[in-house]
Amino acid sequence: MAEIKEEENEHMMDEDVNEDENSSDSDSEIEEEPAEPWSIDDDLIEKNVPPRIVLSETPFDVTFHPSQEYLASCLINGEIQIWKYAVEGNNLVHTYNFHSDACRSIAFSGNGQFLFSASSDKSLRAIDLNSTKLCFTQSDAHEAALTRVITHGDNVLISGDDDGYVKVWDLRQKKAVFEFHDHEDFVADITTDLNRNTAISVGGDGYLAVYNMRKGKLEARSDNIEEEIMSVKIVKDGKKVVTGTGGGQINVWKWGYWGDFEDRLLGHPQSVDCMNIVDQDTILTGSSDGIIRIIQINPNQMLGVVGEHGPLPLERMAMTSDNKFLVTASHDMNLKFWDIQYLYEDDDEEEEEGEGEEKEEVEEKSGKMEESSSDEEEQRGPRKKPVQKRVDDRKKKKHFYADLL
């Protein structure tokens, strides 16, 4: 396991690095009220999360280390910051200045040893977090400003840019092995399916593109949906793909049927700029209105609200690997933590006792109910509360949610 050496508030720079070397149609409407801006009473905000991090510049991206309690953020001035987070307080461990323009996207390697970054200065870089030095750099990785970088397995990077290009990089060869130009505008987001060895990109041109990573070719491109597609995730065990649009719509695509989406959810008043997966049926959405929503896919509905970061747009969200915290990055130059453990809680004794009184009534109506339920539980394993139930329980404790639903 890679360890990050801590040197608080120290600006780490490696000026001797040679920059030329190594060189993702029926409408289901989400009902939301009120539509007007709202705020949360500070007294109701939970205290069992790390305090918010106030940055000096606007953040573009944020991500958690895969195994340790570290958080990385990248800023509009090109800085990359590594934070040690804790409920007791956060410490700035490193600040890197390897980009001459805005750093727009970052991603940890699977083992957490490396941090990859993509910048408006057209460069793609990798920092070895053990040595705190650059171990991979491409100063002219693209001809236009980069917008996204993600990992695909242990040895592959995928990057996108403002001109609609997508490149695939082999880290062993330290060069681009495939290049695609299937977007007519900026690449907004990319996701991958490792089992299928497939990548999906979406962009400001309103297209969704699917790439075969083994053959290095375009597999499919959707019809133009005539609005920006800002975010993409794969759900339902690979059977569905969800995309967030600039108009506030979530489109649901069936895998393999890429011509047009098959369903959509309406209700976000503004752009859906980022998404995170809770489970294969549930996602979190971050919108330009600053609100984090809990969305269920098939059936499509809004289950609740995690909270409001603030009135300004959410740029990016990330979840810890243990599903304990969510962090949101916004134009207000703050990183805010949220406790999301309740979305993953198991059944408790209180729920089981409450169901006891209903059991006899159910059995009287259907003698097969108990047998059917038992067979189903054996196939699924230990049963958890549905996300809807857990959110409902949460709303009983947090009264401000009720005003939003």
Short mmCIF file of C-alpha atoms in Angstrom, two decimals:
data_model
loop_
_atom_site.label_atom_id
_atom_site.label_comp_id
_atom_site.label_asym_id
_atom_site.label_seq_id
_atom_site.Cartn_x
_atom_site.Cartn_y
_atom_site.Cartn_z
CA MET A 1 0.00 0.00 0.00
CA ALA A 2 1.35 3.37 -0.99
CA GLU A 3 1.92 5.84 1.81
CA ILE A 4 1.81 9.58 1.37
CA LYS A 5 4.63 11.36 3.17
CA GLU A 6 3.18 14.28 5.10
CA GLU A 7 4.81 17.70 5.09
CA GLU A 8 2.19 20.19 6.23
CA ASN A 9 1.62 23.38 4.26
CA GLU A 10 4.74 22.83 2.17
CA HIS A 11 4.72 23.70 -1.52
CA MET A 12 6.35 20.78 -3.29
CA MET A 13 7.88 21.66 -6.64
CA ASP A 14 10.20 19.75 -8.91
CA GLU A 15 11.64 22.28 -11.34
CA ASP A 16 14.24 19.89 -12.67
CA VAL A 17 11.73 17.56 -14.29
CA ASN A 18 12.13 17.56 -18.07
CA GLU A 19 8.62 18.23 -19.35
CA ASP A 20 9.41 16.81 -22.77
CA GLU A 21 10.57 13.51 -21.32
CA ASN A 22 8.37 10.56 -20.64
CA SER A 23 7.05 12.84 -22.31
CA SER A 24 -19.43 7.66 -19.82
CA ASP A 25 -39.76 7.57 -24.54
CA SER A 26 -41.35 7.88 -21.43
CA ASP A 27 -40.93 10.72 -19.03
CA SER A 28 -40.76 10.28 -15.26
CA GLU A 29 -41.05 13.66 -13.62
CA ILE A 30 -39.43 14.42 -10.29
CA GLU A 31 -41.73 16.59 -8.27
CA GLU A 32 -39.82 19.23 -6.33
CA GLU A 33 -41.11 21.98 -4.14
CA PRO A 34 -40.29 24.67 -3.50
CA ALA A 35 -38.41 25.72 -6.63
CA GLU A 36 -37.06 28.79 -4.89
CA PRO A 37 -33.61 28.78 -3.22
CA TRP A 38 -33.50 27.50 0.33
CA SER A 39 -30.96 27.11 3.08
CA ILE A 40 -30.27 24.80 5.99
CA ASP A 41 -30.12 25.98 9.56
CA ASP A 42 -26.51 25.57 10.71
CA ASP A 43 -27.78 23.98 13.93
CA LEU A 44 -29.17 21.07 11.92
CA ILE A 45 -25.93 20.30 10.07
CA GLU A 46 -24.33 17.10 11.32
CA LYS A 47 -21.17 17.39 13.37
CA ASN A 48 -19.77 13.90 12.77
CA VAL A 49 -18.09 14.86 9.50
CA PRO A 50 -14.81 16.65 8.76
CA PRO A 51 -15.13 20.43 8.70
CA ARG A 52 -15.44 22.14 5.35
CA ILE A 53 -12.21 23.07 3.58
CA VAL A 54 -11.96 26.68 2.45
CA LEU A 55 -9.78 26.97 -0.65
CA SER A 56 -7.94 29.98 -2.04
CA GLU A 57 -9.21 29.38 -5.59
CA THR A 58 -12.14 27.73 -7.38
CA PRO A 59 -11.87 23.90 -7.48
CA PHE A 60 -12.40 21.95 -10.70
CA ASP A 61 -12.20 18.41 -9.36
CA VAL A 62 -11.96 16.44 -6.12
CA THR A 63 -11.24 12.78 -5.40
CA PHE A 64 -10.49 10.49 -2.45
CA HIS A 65 -7.49 8.20 -2.05
CA PRO A 66 -8.66 4.59 -2.57
CA SER A 67 -7.44 3.27 0.79
CA GLN A 68 -6.15 6.07 3.04
CA GLU A 69 -7.81 9.14 4.52
CA TYR A 70 -6.50 11.60 1.98
CA LEU A 71 -8.35 13.93 -0.36
CA ALA A 72 -7.00 15.53 -3.54
CA SER A 73 -8.35 18.71 -5.11
CA CYS A 74 -7.27 20.67 -8.17
CA LEU A 75 -7.77 24.39 -8.64
CA ILE A 76 -8.28 26.98 -11.35
CA ASN A 77 -4.76 28.37 -10.76
CA GLY A 78 -3.20 24.98 -11.60
CA GLU A 79 -2.47 23.86 -8.04
CA ILE A 80 -3.08 20.33 -6.83
CA GLN A 81 -3.59 19.95 -3.10
CA ILE A 82 -3.48 16.83 -0.93
CA TRP A 83 -5.43 16.99 2.34
CA LYS A 84 -5.48 14.67 5.32
CA TYR A 85 -9.11 14.71 6.42
CA ALA A 86 -10.61 13.79 9.79
CA VAL A 87 -13.64 14.69 11.89
CA GLU A 88 -11.27 16.46 14.30
CA GLY A 89 -9.87 18.66 11.53
CA ASN A 90 -8.18 18.71 8.10
CA ASN A 91 -4.50 19.28 7.33
CA LEU A 92 -2.97 20.40 4.05
CA VAL A 93 -0.20 17.88 3.40
CA HIS A 94 1.16 18.87 -0.02
CA THR A 95 0.65 21.52 -2.68
CA TYR A 96 1.93 20.74 -6.16
CA ASN A 97 2.54 23.35 -8.86
CA PHE A 98 3.20 21.32 -11.98
CA HIS A 99 0.68 23.09 -14.25
CA SER A 100 0.89 26.59 -15.74
CA ASP A 101 -2.88 26.90 -16.20
CA ALA A 102 -6.06 25.55 -14.59
CA CYS A 103 -5.93 21.91 -13.49
CA ARG A 104 -9.32 20.57 -14.56
CA SER A 105 -9.30 16.88 -13.64
CA ILE A 106 -7.47 14.46 -11.34
CA ALA A 107 -7.58 10.72 -10.67
CA PHE A 108 -5.78 8.34 -8.30
CA SER A 109 -4.32 5.09 -9.55
CA GLY A 110 -5.96 1.93 -8.24
CA ASN A 111 -3.27 1.38 -5.59
CA GLY A 112 -3.19 5.05 -4.63
CA GLN A 113 0.50 5.53 -5.37
CA PHE A 114 0.03 7.87 -8.32
CA LEU A 115 -2.14 10.92 -8.94
CA PHE A 116 -2.89 11.82 -12.56
CA SER A 117 -3.83 15.34 -13.62
CA ALA A 118 -5.14 17.04 -16.78
CA SER A 119 -4.84 20.77 -17.38
CA SER A 120 -5.89 23.68 -19.56
CA ASP A 121 -2.18 24.03 -20.40
CA LYS A 122 -2.70 20.89 -22.59
CA SER A 123 -0.51 18.73 -20.36
CA LEU A 124 -1.10 15.36 -18.74
CA ARG A 125 0.98 14.49 -15.68
CA ALA A 126 1.41 11.84 -12.99
CA ILE A 127 2.78 12.44 -9.49
CA ASP A 128 4.41 9.66 -7.51
CA LEU A 129 3.00 10.31 -4.04
CA ASN A 130 5.85 8.41 -2.37
CA SER A 131 8.58 10.62 -3.81
CA THR A 132 6.30 13.67 -4.38
CA LYS A 133 7.85 14.03 -7.85
CA LEU A 134 6.59 13.72 -11.39
CA CYS A 135 6.95 10.24 -12.84
CA PHE A 136 5.08 10.81 -16.10
CA THR A 137 4.57 13.97 -18.13
CA GLN A 138 3.21 14.86 -21.56
CA SER A 139 3.46 18.61 -22.04
CA ASP A 140 1.46 18.58 -25.28
CA ALA A 141 -0.81 15.65 -24.59
CA HIS A 142 -3.62 17.28 -26.62
CA GLU A 143 -3.76 20.20 -29.03
CA ALA A 144 -6.53 21.78 -26.93
CA ALA A 145 -7.12 22.27 -23.21
CA LEU A 146 -7.82 18.99 -21.41
CA THR A 147 -11.16 18.53 -19.65
CA ARG A 148 -11.10 15.02 -18.13
CA VAL A 149 -8.75 12.21 -17.18
CA ILE A 150 -9.75 8.82 -15.75
CA THR A 151 -8.03 5.49 -15.16
CA HIS A 152 -9.02 2.26 -16.90
CA GLY A 153 -7.45 -0.62 -15.03
CA ASP A 154 -3.86 -0.39 -13.81
CA ASN A 155 -2.06 0.64 -16.98
CA VAL A 156 -4.43 2.78 -19.03
CA LEU A 157 -5.47 6.44 -18.88
CA ILE A 158 -8.23 8.07 -20.90
CA SER A 159 -8.29 11.82 -21.49
CA GLY A 160 -10.63 14.25 -23.25
CA ASP A 161 -10.31 17.85 -24.39
CA ASP A 162 -12.14 21.03 -25.39
CA ASP A 163 -12.09 20.14 -29.11
CA GLY A 164 -13.86 16.80 -28.64
CA TYR A 165 -10.83 14.50 -28.83
CA VAL A 166 -10.48 11.39 -26.65
CA LYS A 167 -7.08 9.75 -26.21
CA VAL A 168 -6.12 6.41 -24.67
CA TRP A 169 -2.69 6.24 -22.98
CA ASP A 170 -0.65 3.12 -22.22
CA LEU A 171 1.35 3.92 -19.07
CA ARG A 172 3.80 1.11 -19.78
CA GLN A 173 4.69 2.60 -23.15
CA LYS A 174 4.16 6.17 -21.85
CA LYS A 175 2.38 7.22 -25.01
CA ALA A 176 -1.07 7.52 -26.59
CA VAL A 177 -2.10 4.30 -28.33
CA PHE A 178 -5.56 5.37 -29.60
CA GLU A 179 -7.10 8.69 -30.56
CA PHE A 180 -10.77 9.39 -31.31
CA HIS A 181 -12.55 12.48 -32.58
CA ASP A 182 -16.27 11.76 -32.35
CA HIS A 183 -17.38 14.88 -30.49
CA GLU A 184 -17.84 18.27 -32.09
CA ASP A 185 -17.52 20.17 -28.81
CA PHE A 186 -15.85 19.70 -25.42
CA VAL A 187 -15.69 16.26 -23.77
CA ALA A 188 -17.56 16.71 -20.48
CA ASP A 189 -17.22 13.28 -18.87
CA ILE A 190 -15.90 9.75 -19.43
CA THR A 191 -16.65 6.43 -17.75
CA THR A 192 -15.56 2.84 -18.42
CA ASP A 193 -16.71 -0.76 -18.05
CA LEU A 194 -13.67 -2.91 -17.27
CA ASN A 195 -15.48 -6.21 -17.84
CA ARG A 196 -16.51 -5.19 -21.34
CA ASN A 197 -13.28 -3.23 -21.93
CA THR A 198 -15.46 -0.34 -23.07
CA ALA A 199 -15.31 3.43 -22.56
CA ILE A 200 -18.16 5.93 -22.88
CA SER A 201 -17.71 9.66 -23.42
CA VAL A 202 -20.27 12.47 -23.45
CA GLY A 203 -19.92 16.08 -24.45
CA GLY A 204 -21.22 19.53 -25.08
CA ASP A 205 -22.27 18.57 -28.61
CA GLY A 206 -25.11 16.36 -27.34
CA TYR A 207 -23.55 13.04 -28.40
CA LEU A 208 -22.75 9.88 -26.43
CA ALA A 209 -19.86 7.86 -27.88
CA VAL A 210 -18.97 4.22 -27.07
CA TYR A 211 -15.44 2.90 -27.66
CA ASN A 212 -14.06 -0.63 -27.90
CA MET A 213 -10.86 -0.36 -25.89
CA ARG A 214 -9.41 -3.65 -27.13
CA LYS A 215 -9.78 -2.83 -30.81
CA GLY A 216 -9.29 0.88 -30.41
CA LYS A 217 -12.33 1.82 -32.46
CA LEU A 218 -15.64 3.63 -32.14
CA GLU A 219 -18.36 1.08 -31.42
CA ALA A 220 -21.36 3.41 -31.57
CA ARG A 221 -22.44 7.03 -31.41
CA SER A 222 -25.88 8.18 -30.37
CA ASP A 223 -28.19 10.51 -32.22
CA ASN A 224 -27.80 14.12 -31.19
CA ILE A 225 -30.10 14.87 -28.24
CA GLU A 226 -29.76 18.60 -28.96
CA GLU A 227 -28.50 19.63 -25.53
CA GLU A 228 -25.23 19.33 -23.65
CA ILE A 229 -24.52 16.03 -21.90
CA MET A 230 -22.53 16.85 -18.77
CA SER A 231 -22.15 13.58 -16.83
CA VAL A 232 -22.36 9.81 -17.31
CA LYS A 233 -22.47 6.66 -15.14
CA ILE A 234 -23.09 2.93 -15.69
CA VAL A 235 -25.77 1.36 -13.44
CA LYS A 236 -28.06 -1.66 -13.15
CA ASP A 237 -25.12 -4.10 -13.30
CA GLY A 238 -24.12 -2.76 -16.70
CA LYS A 239 -27.59 -2.93 -18.21
CA LYS A 240 -28.23 0.82 -18.14
CA VAL A 241 -26.29 4.05 -18.61
CA VAL A 242 -27.48 7.34 -17.12
CA THR A 243 -26.48 10.78 -18.36
CA GLY A 244 -27.09 14.24 -16.91
CA THR A 245 -27.83 17.11 -19.26
CA GLY A 246 -27.40 20.85 -19.30
CA GLY A 247 -31.16 21.27 -19.19
CA GLY A 248 -31.55 19.34 -15.94
CA GLN A 249 -32.76 16.08 -17.47
CA ILE A 250 -31.44 12.61 -16.61
CA ASN A 251 -31.53 10.27 -19.59
CA VAL A 252 -31.55 6.48 -19.17
CA TRP A 253 -29.94 4.43 -21.96
CA LYS A 254 -30.19 0.67 -22.49
CA TRP A 255 -26.81 -0.94 -23.02
CA GLY A 256 -26.30 -1.80 -26.67
CA TYR A 257 -29.10 0.46 -27.89
CA TRP A 258 -27.19 3.66 -28.40
CA GLY A 259 -29.32 5.48 -30.97
CA ASP A 260 -31.45 7.25 -28.39
CA PHE A 261 -32.23 7.07 -24.68
CA GLU A 262 -35.20 4.94 -23.60
CA ASP A 263 -36.37 6.91 -20.59
CA ARG A 264 -35.79 10.19 -18.79
CA LEU A 265 -36.32 11.89 -15.48
CA LEU A 266 -37.40 15.50 -15.31
CA GLY A 267 -37.25 17.76 -12.32
CA HIS A 268 -33.77 19.16 -11.84
CA PRO A 269 -34.26 22.90 -12.34
CA GLN A 270 -30.70 23.33 -13.64
CA SER A 271 -27.83 21.41 -15.22
CA VAL A 272 -26.87 17.97 -13.81
CA ASP A 273 -23.11 18.47 -13.81
CA CYS A 274 -21.93 15.45 -11.82
CA MET A 275 -23.15 12.08 -10.54
CA ASN A 276 -21.97 9.38 -8.13
CA ILE A 277 -23.20 5.80 -7.74
CA VAL A 278 -24.72 4.77 -4.39
CA ASP A 279 -25.64 1.28 -5.60
CA GLN A 280 -26.75 -0.25 -8.87
CA ASP A 281 -30.24 1.23 -8.48
CA THR A 282 -29.41 4.60 -6.95
CA ILE A 283 -27.28 7.62 -7.82
CA LEU A 284 -26.46 11.00 -6.31
CA THR A 285 -26.69 14.03 -8.58
CA GLY A 286 -24.97 17.38 -8.25
CA SER A 287 -26.70 20.28 -9.94
CA SER A 288 -25.98 23.89 -10.79
CA ASP A 289 -28.47 24.91 -8.09
CA GLY A 290 -26.03 23.54 -5.47
CA ILE A 291 -28.31 20.71 -4.25
CA ILE A 292 -27.30 17.03 -3.95
CA ARG A 293 -30.24 14.74 -4.76
CA ILE A 294 -30.81 11.00 -4.29
CA ILE A 295 -32.24 9.45 -7.46
CA GLN A 296 -33.60 5.93 -8.02
CA ILE A 297 -33.31 4.37 -11.48
CA ASN A 298 -36.07 2.07 -12.80
CA PRO A 299 -38.48 2.94 -11.29
CA ASN A 300 -37.37 6.53 -11.76
CA GLN A 301 -37.96 8.85 -8.86
CA MET A 302 -36.27 11.27 -6.50
CA LEU A 303 -35.92 9.66 -3.09
CA GLY A 304 -34.62 12.63 -1.16
CA VAL A 305 -31.93 15.24 -0.76
CA VAL A 306 -28.53 14.86 0.89
CA GLY A 307 -28.32 18.62 1.33
CA GLU A 308 -27.41 21.94 -0.23
CA HIS A 309 -23.79 22.88 -0.66
CA GLY A 310 -24.76 26.47 -1.36
CA PRO A 311 -26.37 28.63 -4.03
CA LEU A 312 -23.52 28.27 -6.55
CA PRO A 313 -23.07 25.35 -9.01
CA LEU A 314 -21.55 22.06 -7.90
CA GLU A 315 -18.46 21.29 -9.96
CA ARG A 316 -17.70 17.73 -8.79
CA MET A 317 -18.49 15.15 -6.08
CA ALA A 318 -16.60 12.17 -4.69
CA MET A 319 -17.27 9.36 -2.20
CA THR A 320 -14.87 7.63 0.16
CA SER A 321 -14.13 3.99 -0.63
CA ASP A 322 -15.89 2.92 2.60
CA ASN A 323 -19.02 4.91 1.61
CA LYS A 324 -18.80 6.94 4.79
CA PHE A 325 -18.43 10.46 3.41
CA LEU A 326 -19.36 12.42 0.32
CA VAL A 327 -17.46 15.59 -0.55
CA THR A 328 -18.73 18.30 -2.87
CA ALA A 329 -16.73 20.98 -4.67
CA SER A 330 -18.42 24.21 -5.68
CA HIS A 331 -17.73 27.59 -7.20
CA ASP A 332 -17.87 29.05 -3.69
CA MET A 333 -14.28 27.74 -3.21
CA ASN A 334 -15.35 25.30 -0.48
CA LEU A 335 -15.08 21.54 -0.16
CA LYS A 336 -17.94 20.29 1.99
CA PHE A 337 -18.27 16.85 3.61
CA TRP A 338 -21.52 14.92 4.04
CA ASP A 339 -22.29 11.84 6.14
CA ILE A 340 -23.91 9.30 3.78
CA GLN A 341 -23.60 6.16 5.91
CA TYR A 342 -27.39 6.03 6.32
CA LEU A 343 -27.66 5.14 2.63
CA TYR A 344 -25.86 1.86 3.38
CA GLU A 345 -27.16 0.91 6.84
CA ASP A 346 -28.35 -2.66 7.46
CA ASP A 347 -31.71 -3.49 8.97
CA ASP A 348 -31.79 -2.76 12.68
CA GLU A 349 -33.73 -4.41 15.49
CA GLU A 350 -36.23 -1.59 15.58
CA GLU A 351 -37.29 -2.23 12.00
CA GLU A 352 -37.61 -5.96 12.61
CA GLU A 353 -39.82 -5.38 15.64
CA GLY A 354 -42.01 -3.00 13.68
CA GLU A 355 -42.51 -5.57 10.98
CA GLY A 356 -43.47 -8.24 13.48
CA GLU A 357 -47.02 -6.97 13.86
CA GLU A 358 -47.50 -6.92 10.09
CA LYS A 359 -46.22 -10.46 9.58
CA GLU A 360 -49.38 -12.29 10.70
CA GLU A 361 -51.60 -10.12 8.54
CA VAL A 362 -49.44 -10.74 5.48
CA GLU A 363 -49.38 -14.48 6.05
CA GLU A 364 -53.17 -14.59 6.28
CA LYS A 365 -53.50 -12.86 2.91
CA SER A 366 -50.96 -15.07 1.18
CA GLY A 367 -49.67 -18.34 2.53
CA LYS A 368 -46.95 -18.30 -0.05
CA MET A 369 -45.57 -14.96 0.98
CA GLU A 370 -43.22 -16.27 3.65
CA GLU A 371 -41.82 -19.00 1.41
CA SER A 372 -41.31 -16.63 -1.50
CA SER A 373 -39.60 -14.06 0.69
CA SER A 374 -37.30 -16.70 2.18
CA ASP A 375 -36.19 -17.96 -1.22
CA GLU A 376 -35.50 -14.45 -2.38
CA GLU A 377 -33.37 -13.62 0.66
CA GLU A 378 -31.26 -16.73 0.18
CA GLN A 379 -30.39 -15.60 -3.34
CA ARG A 380 -29.66 -12.01 -2.37
CA GLY A 381 -27.81 -12.63 0.87
CA PRO A 382 -28.17 -10.38 3.95
CA ARG A 383 -31.03 -7.93 3.45
CA LYS A 384 -30.59 -4.18 3.70
CA LYS A 385 -33.18 -1.49 4.02
CA PRO A 386 -34.23 -0.16 0.63
CA VAL A 387 -32.67 3.22 0.00
CA GLN A 388 -36.18 4.70 0.03
CA LYS A 389 -36.76 3.38 3.57
CA ARG A 390 -33.40 4.67 4.76
CA VAL A 391 -34.04 8.09 3.27
CA ASP A 392 -37.50 8.19 4.82
CA ASP A 393 -35.99 7.39 8.22
CA ARG A 394 -33.50 10.15 7.66
CA LYS A 395 -36.16 12.70 6.81
CA LYS A 396 -37.94 12.02 10.10
CA LYS A 397 -34.79 13.11 11.90
CA LYS A 398 -33.88 16.01 9.60
CA HIS A 399 -36.92 18.20 9.22
CA PHE A 400 -35.43 20.40 6.51
CA TYR A 401 -35.72 17.55 3.99
CA ALA A 402 -39.48 17.59 4.22
CA ASP A 403 -39.60 21.07 2.70
CA LEU A 404 -37.91 19.83 -0.46
CA LEU A 405 -40.11 16.85 -1.34
#
